[in-house]
Coordinates of C-alpha atoms in Angstrom, one line a residue:
M1 CA -145.4 -13.4 69.0
L2 CA -143.7 -16.7 67.8
L3 CA -142.7 -15.0 64.8
K4 CA -141.0 -12.3 66.1
K5 CA -138.7 -14.8 68.4
Q6 CA -137.7 -16.5 65.0
T7 CA -136.9 -13.5 63.6
V8 CA -134.9 -12.1 66.1
W9 CA -133.1 -15.9 66.3
L10 CA -132.3 -15.4 62.1
L11 CA -131.0 -12.2 62.5
T12 CA -128.5 -13.5 65.2
M13 CA -127.5 -16.5 62.9
L14 CA -126.9 -13.7 60.3
S15 CA -124.8 -11.6 62.3
L16 CA -122.7 -14.4 63.6
V17 CA -121.8 -15.2 60.2
V18 CA -121.4 -11.7 59.1
V19 CA -119.0 -11.5 62.0
L20 CA -117.2 -14.7 61.4
S21 CA -116.7 -13.9 57.9
V22 CA -115.1 -10.8 58.9
Y23 CA -112.9 -12.4 61.1
Y24 CA -111.8 -15.0 58.9
V25 CA -111.0 -12.4 55.9
T26 CA -108.8 -10.1 58.6
S27 CA -107.0 -12.6 60.6
P28 CA -103.5 -13.6 59.6
E29 CA -102.5 -16.2 57.6
Q30 CA -102.3 -19.8 58.9
K31 CA -98.9 -21.2 57.7
G32 CA -99.5 -24.9 59.1
S33 CA -102.5 -25.4 56.6
D34 CA -101.2 -23.4 53.4
L35 CA -100.3 -26.1 51.1
A36 CA -99.7 -23.9 48.2
A37 CA -96.8 -22.4 50.2
M38 CA -95.4 -25.2 51.4
E39 CA -95.3 -26.4 47.5
E40 CA -93.5 -23.5 46.4
K41 CA -91.1 -23.9 49.4
A42 CA -90.4 -27.2 48.1
E43 CA -90.2 -26.1 44.5
G44 CA -86.7 -24.7 44.8
E45 CA -85.0 -27.5 46.2
M46 CA -83.0 -30.1 44.6
E47 CA -81.9 -33.8 45.2
S48 CA -80.6 -36.4 43.2
V49 CA -81.6 -40.4 44.1
E50 CA -81.0 -43.2 42.3
S51 CA -83.8 -45.9 41.5
E52 CA -83.7 -49.4 41.6
D53 CA -82.8 -49.8 37.8
G54 CA -79.6 -47.4 38.3
K55 CA -81.1 -44.8 36.8
A56 CA -80.8 -41.1 38.7
I57 CA -84.0 -39.5 39.7
I58 CA -84.1 -35.7 40.1
T59 CA -85.8 -34.4 43.2
N60 CA -85.4 -31.3 45.0
T61 CA -83.2 -29.9 47.6
A62 CA -82.1 -26.4 48.9
S63 CA -80.6 -24.1 46.2
D64 CA -77.7 -21.4 46.3
E65 CA -79.5 -18.0 48.3
M66 CA -78.4 -16.1 45.3
F67 CA -80.2 -17.9 42.9
E68 CA -83.4 -18.4 45.1
T69 CA -83.2 -14.4 45.4
L70 CA -83.3 -13.8 41.6
R71 CA -85.9 -16.2 41.0
L72 CA -87.8 -14.6 43.8
Q73 CA -87.3 -11.2 42.4
L74 CA -88.3 -12.6 38.6
D75 CA -91.6 -13.9 40.1
D76 CA -92.4 -10.7 41.7
E77 CA -91.9 -9.0 38.7
R78 CA -93.9 -11.2 36.6
S79 CA -96.7 -11.2 39.1
R80 CA -96.8 -7.3 39.0
M81 CA -97.1 -7.5 35.3
K82 CA -99.5 -10.0 35.3
E83 CA -101.6 -8.1 38.0
D84 CA -101.4 -5.3 35.7
L85 CA -102.6 -7.0 32.8
T86 CA -105.4 -8.9 34.8
A87 CA -106.4 -4.9 35.2
V88 CA -106.7 -4.5 32.0
L89 CA -108.5 -7.4 31.4
G90 CA -111.1 -6.4 33.9
Q91 CA -111.8 -2.8 32.4
T92 CA -114.9 -3.2 30.6
D93 CA -114.6 0.3 28.6
L94 CA -111.7 -0.9 26.5
P95 CA -111.9 -2.7 23.2
A96 CA -111.9 -6.4 22.8
E97 CA -108.5 -6.0 20.8
E98 CA -107.0 -4.4 23.9
R99 CA -108.3 -7.0 26.1
M100 CA -107.4 -10.2 24.1
K101 CA -103.9 -8.5 23.5
A102 CA -103.2 -8.5 27.8
K103 CA -104.6 -11.9 27.9
D104 CA -102.3 -13.1 25.3
Q105 CA -99.3 -11.6 27.1
I106 CA -100.4 -13.2 30.2
D107 CA -100.4 -16.3 28.4
E108 CA -96.9 -15.4 27.1
L109 CA -95.6 -14.8 30.7
N110 CA -96.7 -18.1 31.8
E111 CA -95.2 -19.9 29.1
I112 CA -91.8 -18.5 29.4
A113 CA -91.9 -19.2 33.1
Q114 CA -93.0 -22.9 32.5
K115 CA -90.1 -22.9 29.5
E116 CA -87.4 -21.3 32.4
A117 CA -88.7 -23.9 34.9
M118 CA -88.3 -27.1 32.3
L119 CA -84.8 -25.7 31.3
E120 CA -83.8 -25.4 34.8
T121 CA -84.7 -29.5 35.2
L122 CA -83.0 -30.4 32.0
I123 CA -79.6 -28.6 32.9
R124 CA -79.7 -30.1 36.3
A125 CA -79.7 -33.1 34.7
M126 CA -76.7 -32.4 33.3
D127 CA -75.2 -33.1 36.7
Y128 CA -75.0 -29.4 37.7
E129 CA -75.7 -28.4 41.2
D130 CA -77.9 -25.3 40.4
V131 CA -79.3 -23.4 37.5
L132 CA -81.1 -20.1 36.9
V133 CA -82.6 -19.6 33.7
R134 CA -83.8 -15.9 32.5
A135 CA -85.7 -15.9 29.3
D136 CA -86.6 -12.4 27.7
G137 CA -88.5 -12.9 24.4
K138 CA -86.0 -14.7 22.1
K139 CA -83.2 -14.6 24.7
V140 CA -82.1 -16.8 27.1
Q141 CA -79.5 -15.9 30.1
I142 CA -78.4 -19.1 32.2
T143 CA -76.0 -19.0 35.1
V144 CA -75.0 -22.2 36.1
K145 CA -73.4 -23.4 39.6
A146 CA -70.4 -26.0 38.7
K147 CA -67.5 -27.1 40.1
D148 CA -65.5 -26.4 37.1
H149 CA -66.3 -24.7 33.8
S150 CA -65.3 -25.2 30.2
P151 CA -66.4 -24.0 26.6
S152 CA -67.5 -27.5 25.7
A153 CA -69.5 -27.5 28.8
A154 CA -71.3 -24.2 27.7
N155 CA -71.6 -25.1 24.1
N156 CA -73.3 -28.7 25.5
I157 CA -75.5 -26.7 27.4
I158 CA -76.9 -24.0 24.6
Q159 CA -77.1 -27.1 22.4
E160 CA -79.5 -28.7 24.6
V161 CA -81.6 -25.4 25.0
R162 CA -81.9 -24.8 21.5
N163 CA -83.0 -28.2 21.0
E164 CA -85.8 -27.7 23.5
I165 CA -86.8 -24.4 22.6
G166 CA -86.1 -24.2 19.0
Q167 CA -84.2 -21.3 17.3
L168 CA -83.0 -18.5 19.5
E169 CA -81.5 -15.2 18.9
A170 CA -78.9 -15.5 21.6
V171 CA -78.3 -18.1 24.4
A172 CA -75.6 -16.5 27.1
V173 CA -74.5 -19.1 29.7
E174 CA -72.4 -18.2 32.9
F175 CA -70.7 -20.5 35.2
Q176 CA -70.5 -19.5 38.9
V177 CA -68.2 -21.2 40.8
E178 CA -69.5 -24.1 43.9
K179 CA -68.1 -23.1 47.0

């Protein structure tokens, strides 16, 4: 009779674990404890603070809504592309060459995103309020939010981009007037 009580107790505990697991998986996300979402939210903000030695330190504060919308659209598009490529990676019936090609494309998407973020930080450091960089292969399109603009400012931005990335086919700079 003792064995039956232990079996019932074990089955009860296992069913409790299953019920709690299902609840955890199907429950809505907890926003307060989601650190990744908090970091993503802080990523789009920018602020300049001076350190003790007088050098400017750039940190993040609120960006223009249009810029944020475009960044989110670009991120969504890249995420979809990565999901498709990840699905290709998971197919075992494909040749290894095609799966490696998909992995290389994922790596390239990650590298482009890193270069865009680096260029945005670099151009913001040139004393512009906000910057949006969109890279597509050998072409880079830059939208800068500034009080005033000139061809020499655009040339300075293009030169900095070329110094940082190397030779590109085309670098386009567009200025958007601050409000």
